[in-house]
């Protein structure tokens, strides 16, 4: 296990994902002042619909590419990559045509039709740029991936800002920026990507990729539903304003999900490379414990300072979103945990368990939305999201331990869950009792440090120190 290399790549990947996620955050203060909560809610509904198309086009091919890339010799890898690009291109074209036909068929019932068109166009372009980023990751070229994501993020911010502030394009500016970001990102990485593709693909690779990916497609749709279906329940059962508040809460969770995705992106290829080693199961167990601890460490300050975060990002008119932050951050923890556990399931190639897990989570979330949204509005949707992700992670854990058992310390994980639960209960009260005075902020900061210490105690200080020394210059 080359821990130093793993840690270095994970840091660069995480930085790239943070940068890519930071782009929408940079324009949030502008969106909060130029868009009302109702407009922001409509933009979220359009984004959610485009996300459904994104999963349909992507076919989870990144997972298939990661799974089989290292099984092929160097001479065949270029044809494998070309095959995956061809599948994305064909599926993207088909869904783009079908999407345009669908928009024109229902144009009378849609608000802001140009925004829907721009959102649809952004889907295949974003899938292609994400696949290019995955390819750089598999080549162990984190800085090239960072370059692609940096250009994409910069173009997104620049074009969104210009079309929103000067052109007054409204909601459409968000998706114009997304299209521009994908185009400029691919253009900037075109020269580096040229040598990684072959002139033609392989039918054998295409069949294998589809055989791996298609069983995960229901999981992709269910995963989309876990995150986005609540927006439709809110639009129908509450209001566009409540949808906007829900969207603000989701964006605060991006900070945690970004770190989780960055770690999983590095962990997946790494673990696939050592899965045959005798201590692979122990390494997976240790990685899982540290992963949960890192997520809890990120969640604690966001919970304690949710009010300040909403004021900074969106302004005072979005303050009602504060009440949704707690359950949504907890849901993000279990969402990240599901991603990490899928690496464990992928070793056995029983990818149907992902679809089963997300389907169970989606059913739980839909039932919770039906029961809670009419009475509790946005809070009901947030609690439903937590229930859905908890059911997904629980099923994924059962599946992972069934197909590839790892020796996880239940006691240590339990301590981390207790810390998270205590923070969920105490954070809203802390904001109410102590307010935004200097003394109140100091008390919340002190409590944050104490909860961090509890996380350190859960994972074991000696283990952390030993792991840190390994990262500096040793190989284990």
mmCIF file of C-alpha atoms in Angstrom, residues 136-473:
data_model
loop_
_atom_site.group_PDB
_atom_site.id
_atom_site.type_symbol
_atom_site.label_atom_id
_atom_site.label_comp_id
_atom_site.label_asym_id
_atom_site.label_seq_id
_atom_site.Cartn_x
_atom_site.Cartn_y
_atom_site.Cartn_z
ATOM 1 C CA UNK A 136 -6.931 11.347 -16.228
ATOM 2 C CA UNK A 137 -7.570 9.824 -12.816
ATOM 3 C CA UNK A 138 -7.069 6.287 -14.133
ATOM 4 C CA UNK A 139 -3.843 7.423 -15.773
ATOM 5 C CA UNK A 140 -2.711 8.714 -12.358
ATOM 6 C CA UNK A 141 -2.494 12.233 -13.785
ATOM 7 C CA UNK A 142 -4.263 14.219 -11.067
ATOM 8 C CA UNK A 143 -2.914 17.582 -12.194
ATOM 9 C CA UNK A 144 -4.317 17.167 -15.699
ATOM 10 C CA UNK A 145 -7.675 16.362 -14.162
ATOM 11 C CA UNK A 146 -7.262 19.420 -11.958
ATOM 12 C CA UNK A 147 -6.584 21.524 -15.049
ATOM 13 C CA UNK A 148 -9.750 20.326 -16.770
ATOM 14 C CA UNK A 149 -11.898 20.965 -13.713
ATOM 15 C CA UNK A 150 -10.274 24.363 -13.130
ATOM 16 C CA UNK A 151 -11.014 25.589 -16.642
ATOM 17 C CA UNK A 152 -14.548 24.218 -16.467
ATOM 18 C CA UNK A 153 -15.208 25.930 -13.140
ATOM 19 C CA UNK A 154 -13.728 29.263 -14.229
ATOM 20 C CA UNK A 155 -15.761 29.326 -17.444
ATOM 21 C CA UNK A 156 -18.926 28.376 -15.542
ATOM 22 C CA UNK A 157 -18.520 31.272 -13.116
ATOM 23 C CA UNK A 158 -17.564 33.799 -15.796
ATOM 24 C CA UNK A 159 -20.387 33.031 -18.215
ATOM 25 C CA UNK A 160 -23.031 32.667 -15.486
ATOM 26 C CA UNK A 161 -22.031 35.996 -13.958
ATOM 27 C CA UNK A 162 -22.041 37.778 -17.322
ATOM 28 C CA UNK A 163 -25.398 36.464 -18.551
ATOM 29 C CA UNK A 164 -27.104 36.919 -15.170
ATOM 30 C CA UNK A 165 -25.868 40.419 -14.305
ATOM 31 C CA UNK A 166 -25.378 42.118 -17.670
ATOM 32 C CA UNK A 167 -27.508 40.112 -20.089
ATOM 33 C CA UNK A 168 -30.340 39.603 -17.577
ATOM 34 C CA UNK A 169 -30.882 36.065 -18.840
ATOM 35 C CA UNK A 170 -32.352 34.907 -15.535
ATOM 36 C CA UNK A 171 -32.409 31.177 -14.911
ATOM 37 C CA UNK A 172 -30.960 30.435 -18.359
ATOM 38 C CA UNK A 173 -27.632 31.984 -17.330
ATOM 39 C CA UNK A 174 -26.969 29.063 -14.968
ATOM 40 C CA UNK A 175 -27.142 26.512 -17.777
ATOM 41 C CA UNK A 176 -25.385 28.692 -20.352
ATOM 42 C CA UNK A 177 -22.479 28.773 -17.922
ATOM 43 C CA UNK A 178 -22.577 24.999 -17.586
ATOM 44 C CA UNK A 179 -22.429 24.512 -21.362
ATOM 45 C CA UNK A 180 -19.551 26.970 -21.670
ATOM 46 C CA UNK A 181 -17.651 25.312 -18.832
ATOM 47 C CA UNK A 182 -17.871 21.845 -20.378
ATOM 48 C CA UNK A 183 -16.837 23.095 -23.830
ATOM 49 C CA UNK A 184 -13.861 25.085 -22.569
ATOM 50 C CA UNK A 185 -12.766 22.290 -20.228
ATOM 51 C CA UNK A 186 -12.717 19.728 -23.039
ATOM 52 C CA UNK A 187 -11.009 22.197 -25.343
ATOM 53 C CA UNK A 188 -8.247 22.916 -22.844
ATOM 54 C CA UNK A 189 -7.618 19.183 -22.310
ATOM 55 C CA UNK A 190 -7.947 18.164 -25.950
ATOM 56 C CA UNK A 191 -4.224 17.869 -26.622
ATOM 57 C CA UNK A 192 -3.596 15.735 -23.529
ATOM 58 C CA UNK A 193 -6.555 13.487 -24.372
ATOM 59 C CA UNK A 194 -5.549 12.838 -27.975
ATOM 60 C CA UNK A 195 -2.924 10.232 -27.132
ATOM 61 C CA UNK A 196 -5.293 8.310 -24.837
ATOM 62 C CA UNK A 197 -7.793 7.319 -27.540
ATOM 63 C CA UNK A 198 -7.534 4.818 -30.385
ATOM 64 C CA UNK A 199 -8.987 5.154 -33.883
ATOM 65 C CA UNK A 200 -11.644 2.540 -33.196
ATOM 66 C CA UNK A 201 -13.203 0.732 -30.286
ATOM 67 C CA UNK A 202 -14.114 -2.878 -29.666
ATOM 68 C CA UNK A 203 -17.484 -4.601 -29.685
ATOM 69 C CA UNK A 204 -16.270 -6.904 -26.916
ATOM 70 C CA UNK A 205 -15.476 -3.926 -24.703
ATOM 71 C CA UNK A 206 -18.859 -2.363 -25.473
ATOM 72 C CA UNK A 207 -20.766 -5.521 -24.516
ATOM 73 C CA UNK A 208 -18.756 -5.894 -21.324
ATOM 74 C CA UNK A 209 -19.262 -2.229 -20.381
ATOM 75 C CA UNK A 210 -23.014 -2.461 -20.923
ATOM 76 C CA UNK A 211 -23.197 -5.754 -19.034
ATOM 77 C CA UNK A 212 -21.510 -4.071 -16.078
ATOM 78 C CA UNK A 213 -23.291 -0.709 -16.310
ATOM 79 C CA UNK A 214 -26.887 -1.550 -17.176
ATOM 80 C CA UNK A 215 -27.564 -3.346 -13.855
ATOM 81 C CA UNK A 216 -26.462 -0.143 -12.099
ATOM 82 C CA UNK A 217 -28.756 2.083 -14.174
ATOM 83 C CA UNK A 218 -31.756 1.597 -11.860
ATOM 84 C CA UNK A 219 -29.431 2.525 -9.010
ATOM 85 C CA UNK A 220 -28.480 5.717 -10.834
ATOM 86 C CA UNK A 221 -32.120 6.686 -11.274
ATOM 87 C CA UNK A 222 -32.865 5.779 -7.660
ATOM 88 C CA UNK A 223 -29.866 7.821 -6.505
ATOM 89 C CA UNK A 224 -31.185 10.753 -8.505
ATOM 90 C CA UNK A 225 -34.566 10.266 -6.894
ATOM 91 C CA UNK A 226 -33.080 10.264 -3.404
ATOM 92 C CA UNK A 227 -31.571 13.702 -3.983
ATOM 93 C CA UNK A 228 -34.032 15.372 -6.340
ATOM 94 C CA UNK A 229 -37.492 13.810 -6.110
ATOM 95 C CA UNK A 230 -38.302 15.899 -3.040
ATOM 96 C CA UNK A 231 -38.198 19.020 -5.206
ATOM 97 C CA UNK A 232 -41.177 17.766 -7.193
ATOM 98 C CA UNK A 233 -43.049 16.883 -4.003
ATOM 99 C CA UNK A 234 -42.377 20.405 -2.715
ATOM 100 C CA UNK A 235 -43.465 22.108 -5.938
ATOM 101 C CA UNK A 236 -46.705 20.122 -5.962
ATOM 102 C CA UNK A 237 -47.402 19.888 -2.233
ATOM 103 C CA UNK A 238 -45.908 23.149 -0.961
ATOM 104 C CA UNK A 239 -44.526 25.982 -3.110
ATOM 105 C CA UNK A 240 -41.639 27.003 -5.339
ATOM 106 C CA UNK A 241 -40.274 29.044 -2.423
ATOM 107 C CA UNK A 242 -39.996 25.928 -0.240
ATOM 108 C CA UNK A 243 -38.215 24.242 -3.147
ATOM 109 C CA UNK A 244 -35.755 27.132 -3.198
ATOM 110 C CA UNK A 245 -35.059 26.788 0.529
ATOM 111 C CA UNK A 246 -34.557 23.060 0.053
ATOM 112 C CA UNK A 247 -32.061 23.825 -2.719
ATOM 113 C CA UNK A 248 -30.054 26.085 -0.413
ATOM 114 C CA UNK A 249 -29.831 23.275 2.130
ATOM 115 C CA UNK A 250 -28.671 20.860 -0.557
ATOM 116 C CA UNK A 251 -25.909 23.233 -1.593
ATOM 117 C CA UNK A 252 -24.561 23.438 1.931
ATOM 118 C CA UNK A 253 -24.232 19.650 1.893
ATOM 119 C CA UNK A 254 -22.086 19.860 -1.253
ATOM 120 C CA UNK A 255 -19.096 20.717 0.933
ATOM 121 C CA UNK A 256 -19.327 17.364 2.683
ATOM 122 C CA UNK A 257 -20.271 15.350 -0.395
ATOM 123 C CA UNK A 258 -17.377 16.902 -2.324
ATOM 124 C CA UNK A 259 -14.820 15.652 0.162
ATOM 125 C CA UNK A 260 -16.454 12.236 0.200
ATOM 126 C CA UNK A 261 -16.469 11.964 -3.586
ATOM 127 C CA UNK A 262 -12.839 13.091 -3.786
ATOM 128 C CA UNK A 263 -11.738 10.373 -1.372
ATOM 129 C CA UNK A 264 -13.810 7.675 -3.104
ATOM 130 C CA UNK A 265 -12.403 8.700 -6.503
ATOM 131 C CA UNK A 266 -8.902 7.970 -5.236
ATOM 132 C CA UNK A 267 -9.894 4.973 -3.127
ATOM 133 C CA UNK A 268 -11.681 3.075 -5.919
ATOM 134 C CA UNK A 269 -8.718 2.593 -8.312
ATOM 135 C CA UNK A 270 -6.350 2.114 -5.366
ATOM 136 C CA UNK A 271 -8.397 -0.640 -3.749
ATOM 137 C CA UNK A 272 -8.981 -2.401 -7.065
ATOM 138 C CA UNK A 273 -5.211 -2.582 -7.418
ATOM 139 C CA UNK A 274 -4.668 -4.258 -4.015
ATOM 140 C CA UNK A 275 -7.841 -6.345 -3.749
ATOM 141 C CA UNK A 276 -5.844 -9.586 -4.088
ATOM 142 C CA UNK A 277 -3.425 -8.779 -1.269
ATOM 143 C CA UNK A 278 -3.825 -10.670 2.045
ATOM 144 C CA UNK A 279 -4.514 -7.542 4.117
ATOM 145 C CA UNK A 280 -6.971 -5.958 1.644
ATOM 146 C CA UNK A 281 -9.976 -6.503 3.917
ATOM 147 C CA UNK A 282 -8.251 -4.871 6.894
ATOM 148 C CA UNK A 283 -7.257 -1.906 4.713
ATOM 149 C CA UNK A 284 -10.861 -1.494 3.537
ATOM 150 C CA UNK A 285 -12.073 -1.599 7.145
ATOM 151 C CA UNK A 286 -9.550 1.007 8.288
ATOM 152 C CA UNK A 287 -10.352 3.213 5.313
ATOM 153 C CA UNK A 288 -14.077 2.964 6.070
ATOM 154 C CA UNK A 289 -13.557 4.072 9.678
ATOM 155 C CA UNK A 290 -11.406 7.050 8.682
ATOM 156 C CA UNK A 291 -13.890 7.938 5.949
ATOM 157 C CA UNK A 292 -16.807 8.136 8.381
ATOM 158 C CA UNK A 293 -14.714 10.167 10.828
ATOM 159 C CA UNK A 294 -13.682 12.649 8.126
ATOM 160 C CA UNK A 295 -17.321 13.155 7.128
ATOM 161 C CA UNK A 296 -18.398 13.798 10.724
ATOM 162 C CA UNK A 297 -15.523 16.258 11.204
ATOM 163 C CA UNK A 298 -16.746 18.230 8.174
ATOM 164 C CA UNK A 299 -20.396 18.137 9.232
ATOM 165 C CA UNK A 300 -19.917 19.483 12.772
ATOM 166 C CA UNK A 301 -18.839 23.086 11.928
ATOM 167 C CA UNK A 302 -21.446 23.370 9.184
ATOM 168 C CA UNK A 303 -24.160 22.477 11.661
ATOM 169 C CA UNK A 304 -22.865 24.872 14.284
ATOM 170 C CA UNK A 305 -22.561 27.801 11.882
ATOM 171 C CA UNK A 306 -25.423 27.128 9.449
ATOM 172 C CA UNK A 307 -26.988 30.567 9.998
ATOM 173 C CA UNK A 308 -23.785 32.391 9.124
ATOM 174 C CA UNK A 309 -23.267 30.184 6.068
ATOM 175 C CA UNK A 310 -26.741 30.916 4.669
ATOM 176 C CA UNK A 311 -26.361 34.656 5.265
ATOM 177 C CA UNK A 312 -22.989 34.689 3.544
ATOM 178 C CA UNK A 313 -24.023 32.618 0.539
ATOM 179 C CA UNK A 314 -27.607 33.657 -0.176
ATOM 180 C CA UNK A 315 -28.672 36.623 1.940
ATOM 181 C CA UNK A 316 -31.349 37.157 4.561
ATOM 182 C CA UNK A 317 -34.334 36.227 2.353
ATOM 183 C CA UNK A 318 -33.122 32.596 2.375
ATOM 184 C CA UNK A 319 -32.736 32.285 6.188
ATOM 185 C CA UNK A 320 -35.723 29.870 6.465
ATOM 186 C CA UNK A 321 -33.417 27.270 4.878
ATOM 187 C CA UNK A 322 -31.466 26.986 8.155
ATOM 188 C CA UNK A 323 -33.959 24.549 9.657
ATOM 189 C CA UNK A 324 -33.271 22.036 6.875
ATOM 190 C CA UNK A 325 -29.482 21.887 7.202
ATOM 191 C CA UNK A 326 -29.226 19.345 10.039
ATOM 192 C CA UNK A 327 -31.106 16.364 8.584
ATOM 193 C CA UNK A 328 -29.700 17.073 5.112
ATOM 194 C CA UNK A 329 -26.091 16.967 6.343
ATOM 195 C CA UNK A 330 -26.797 13.686 8.121
ATOM 196 C CA UNK A 331 -28.286 12.364 4.884
ATOM 197 C CA UNK A 332 -25.100 13.378 3.068
ATOM 198 C CA UNK A 333 -23.019 11.293 5.464
ATOM 199 C CA UNK A 334 -25.015 8.176 4.615
ATOM 200 C CA UNK A 335 -24.941 9.065 0.914
ATOM 201 C CA UNK A 336 -21.135 9.251 0.988
ATOM 202 C CA UNK A 337 -21.034 6.013 2.948
ATOM 203 C CA UNK A 338 -23.018 4.286 0.196
ATOM 204 C CA UNK A 339 -20.450 5.395 -2.386
ATOM 205 C CA UNK A 340 -17.596 4.052 -0.289
ATOM 206 C CA UNK A 341 -19.346 0.737 0.307
ATOM 207 C CA UNK A 342 -19.931 0.285 -3.427
ATOM 208 C CA UNK A 343 -16.161 -0.089 -3.851
ATOM 209 C CA UNK A 344 -16.411 -3.078 -1.530
ATOM 210 C CA UNK A 345 -19.262 -4.549 -3.585
ATOM 211 C CA UNK A 346 -17.455 -3.935 -6.890
ATOM 212 C CA UNK A 347 -14.736 -6.406 -5.919
ATOM 213 C CA UNK A 348 -17.230 -9.250 -6.296
ATOM 214 C CA UNK A 349 -18.786 -7.657 -9.443
ATOM 215 C CA UNK A 350 -22.267 -8.101 -7.918
ATOM 216 C CA UNK A 351 -23.263 -4.602 -8.948
ATOM 217 C CA UNK A 352 -26.983 -5.414 -8.853
ATOM 218 C CA UNK A 353 -26.780 -4.818 -5.101
ATOM 219 C CA UNK A 354 -26.299 -1.125 -5.810
ATOM 220 C CA UNK A 355 -29.597 -1.010 -7.679
ATOM 221 C CA UNK A 356 -31.338 -2.943 -4.912
ATOM 222 C CA UNK A 357 -29.947 -0.625 -2.224
ATOM 223 C CA UNK A 358 -30.876 2.606 -3.983
ATOM 224 C CA UNK A 359 -34.297 1.240 -4.925
ATOM 225 C CA UNK A 360 -35.045 0.463 -1.276
ATOM 226 C CA UNK A 361 -33.841 3.916 -0.268
ATOM 227 C CA UNK A 362 -35.974 5.562 -2.937
ATOM 228 C CA UNK A 363 -39.110 3.713 -1.843
ATOM 229 C CA UNK A 364 -38.523 4.749 1.771
ATOM 230 C CA UNK A 365 -37.930 8.360 0.733
ATOM 231 C CA UNK A 366 -41.034 8.544 -1.459
ATOM 232 C CA UNK A 367 -43.231 7.168 1.318
ATOM 233 C CA UNK A 368 -41.710 9.632 3.788
ATOM 234 C CA UNK A 369 -42.279 12.531 1.370
ATOM 235 C CA UNK A 370 -45.917 11.586 0.870
ATOM 236 C CA UNK A 371 -46.448 11.449 4.627
ATOM 237 C CA UNK A 372 -44.368 14.443 5.737
ATOM 238 C CA UNK A 373 -44.284 17.123 3.010
ATOM 239 C CA UNK A 374 -47.972 18.191 3.201
ATOM 240 C CA UNK A 375 -47.668 18.917 6.923
ATOM 241 C CA UNK A 376 -43.990 19.845 7.394
ATOM 242 C CA UNK A 377 -43.130 21.367 3.997
ATOM 243 C CA UNK A 378 -39.348 21.647 3.523
ATOM 244 C CA UNK A 379 -38.499 19.996 6.842
ATOM 245 C CA UNK A 380 -40.556 16.988 5.828
ATOM 246 C CA UNK A 381 -38.592 16.711 2.580
ATOM 247 C CA UNK A 382 -35.284 16.960 4.459
ATOM 248 C CA UNK A 383 -36.288 14.229 6.928
ATOM 249 C CA UNK A 384 -37.480 12.060 4.027
ATOM 250 C CA UNK A 385 -34.094 12.519 2.361
ATOM 251 C CA UNK A 386 -32.368 11.362 5.560
ATOM 252 C CA UNK A 387 -34.606 8.289 5.828
ATOM 253 C CA UNK A 388 -33.935 7.354 2.209
ATOM 254 C CA UNK A 389 -30.148 7.609 2.430
ATOM 255 C CA UNK A 390 -30.120 5.768 5.750
ATOM 256 C CA UNK A 391 -32.051 2.880 4.192
ATOM 257 C CA UNK A 392 -29.692 2.862 1.197
ATOM 258 C CA UNK A 393 -26.537 2.807 3.303
ATOM 259 C CA UNK A 394 -27.945 0.118 5.579
ATOM 260 C CA UNK A 395 -28.790 -2.144 2.654
ATOM 261 C CA UNK A 396 -25.419 -1.471 1.025
ATOM 262 C CA UNK A 397 -23.657 -2.352 4.275
ATOM 263 C CA UNK A 398 -25.540 -5.636 4.529
ATOM 264 C CA UNK A 399 -24.698 -6.433 0.898
ATOM 265 C CA UNK A 400 -21.034 -5.508 1.297
ATOM 266 C CA UNK A 401 -20.598 -7.675 4.362
ATOM 267 C CA UNK A 402 -22.328 -10.532 2.543
ATOM 268 C CA UNK A 403 -20.202 -10.539 -0.622
ATOM 269 C CA UNK A 404 -16.887 -9.223 0.783
ATOM 270 C CA UNK A 405 -16.704 -9.182 4.581
ATOM 271 C CA UNK A 406 -14.432 -6.630 6.285
ATOM 272 C CA UNK A 407 -13.673 -6.467 10.045
ATOM 273 C CA UNK A 408 -15.129 -3.073 11.040
ATOM 274 C CA UNK A 409 -15.132 -1.965 14.688
ATOM 275 C CA UNK A 410 -18.799 -1.456 15.543
ATOM 276 C CA UNK A 411 -17.850 0.345 18.765
ATOM 277 C CA UNK A 412 -15.748 2.989 17.038
ATOM 278 C CA UNK A 413 -18.334 3.587 14.339
ATOM 279 C CA UNK A 414 -21.001 3.811 17.036
ATOM 280 C CA UNK A 415 -19.063 6.578 18.809
ATOM 281 C CA UNK A 416 -18.943 8.583 15.582
ATOM 282 C CA UNK A 417 -22.691 8.169 15.077
ATOM 283 C CA UNK A 418 -23.314 9.323 18.655
ATOM 284 C CA UNK A 419 -21.171 12.421 18.045
ATOM 285 C CA UNK A 420 -23.143 13.211 14.898
ATOM 286 C CA UNK A 421 -26.474 12.695 16.655
ATOM 287 C CA UNK A 422 -25.454 14.936 19.530
ATOM 288 C CA UNK A 423 -24.461 17.659 17.104
ATOM 289 C CA UNK A 424 -27.758 17.366 15.221
ATOM 290 C CA UNK A 425 -29.686 17.807 18.466
ATOM 291 C CA UNK A 426 -27.578 20.571 20.000
ATOM 292 C CA UNK A 427 -26.690 22.764 17.008
ATOM 293 C CA UNK A 428 -30.126 24.422 16.495
ATOM 294 C CA UNK A 429 -30.429 25.078 20.227
ATOM 295 C CA UNK A 430 -26.933 26.576 20.331
ATOM 296 C CA UNK A 431 -27.797 29.054 17.585
ATOM 297 C CA UNK A 432 -31.016 30.038 19.390
ATOM 298 C CA UNK A 433 -29.522 30.312 22.875
ATOM 299 C CA UNK A 434 -26.276 32.087 22.058
ATOM 300 C CA UNK A 435 -27.209 33.878 18.829
ATOM 301 C CA UNK A 436 -24.599 35.562 16.666
ATOM 302 C CA UNK A 437 -22.830 37.473 19.433
ATOM 303 C CA UNK A 438 -19.115 37.048 20.006
ATOM 304 C CA UNK A 439 -19.785 34.923 23.078
ATOM 305 C CA UNK A 440 -22.239 32.752 21.177
ATOM 306 C CA UNK A 441 -19.839 32.161 18.306
ATOM 307 C CA UNK A 442 -17.059 31.360 20.795
ATOM 308 C CA UNK A 443 -19.213 28.777 22.575
ATOM 309 C CA UNK A 444 -20.128 27.114 19.293
ATOM 310 C CA UNK A 445 -16.480 27.094 18.203
ATOM 311 C CA UNK A 446 -15.461 25.482 21.511
ATOM 312 C CA UNK A 447 -18.170 22.838 21.162
ATOM 313 C CA UNK A 448 -16.967 22.147 17.612
ATOM 314 C CA UNK A 449 -13.428 21.503 18.877
ATOM 315 C CA UNK A 450 -14.744 19.176 21.592
ATOM 316 C CA UNK A 451 -16.733 17.160 19.052
ATOM 317 C CA UNK A 452 -13.672 16.959 16.797
ATOM 318 C CA UNK A 453 -11.736 15.567 19.763
ATOM 319 C CA UNK A 454 -14.409 12.920 20.228
ATOM 320 C CA UNK A 455 -13.988 11.916 16.574
ATOM 321 C CA UNK A 456 -10.224 11.642 17.066
ATOM 322 C CA UNK A 457 -10.764 9.443 20.105
ATOM 323 C CA UNK A 458 -13.117 7.212 18.117
ATOM 324 C CA UNK A 459 -10.616 6.462 15.357
ATOM 325 C CA UNK A 460 -7.717 6.130 17.817
ATOM 326 C CA UNK A 461 -5.051 8.845 18.209
ATOM 327 C CA UNK A 462 -2.184 6.379 17.871
ATOM 328 C CA UNK A 463 -3.588 5.003 14.632
ATOM 329 C CA UNK A 464 -3.966 8.510 13.233
ATOM 330 C CA UNK A 465 -0.383 9.440 14.190
ATOM 331 C CA UNK A 466 0.939 6.213 12.689
ATOM 332 C CA UNK A 467 -1.035 6.813 9.514
ATOM 333 C CA UNK A 468 0.263 10.409 9.330
ATOM 334 C CA UNK A 469 3.867 9.232 9.647
ATOM 335 C CA UNK A 470 3.264 6.764 6.847
ATOM 336 C CA UNK A 471 1.919 9.542 4.633
ATOM 337 C CA UNK A 472 5.072 11.581 5.164
ATOM 338 C CA UNK A 473 7.500 9.075 3.783
#
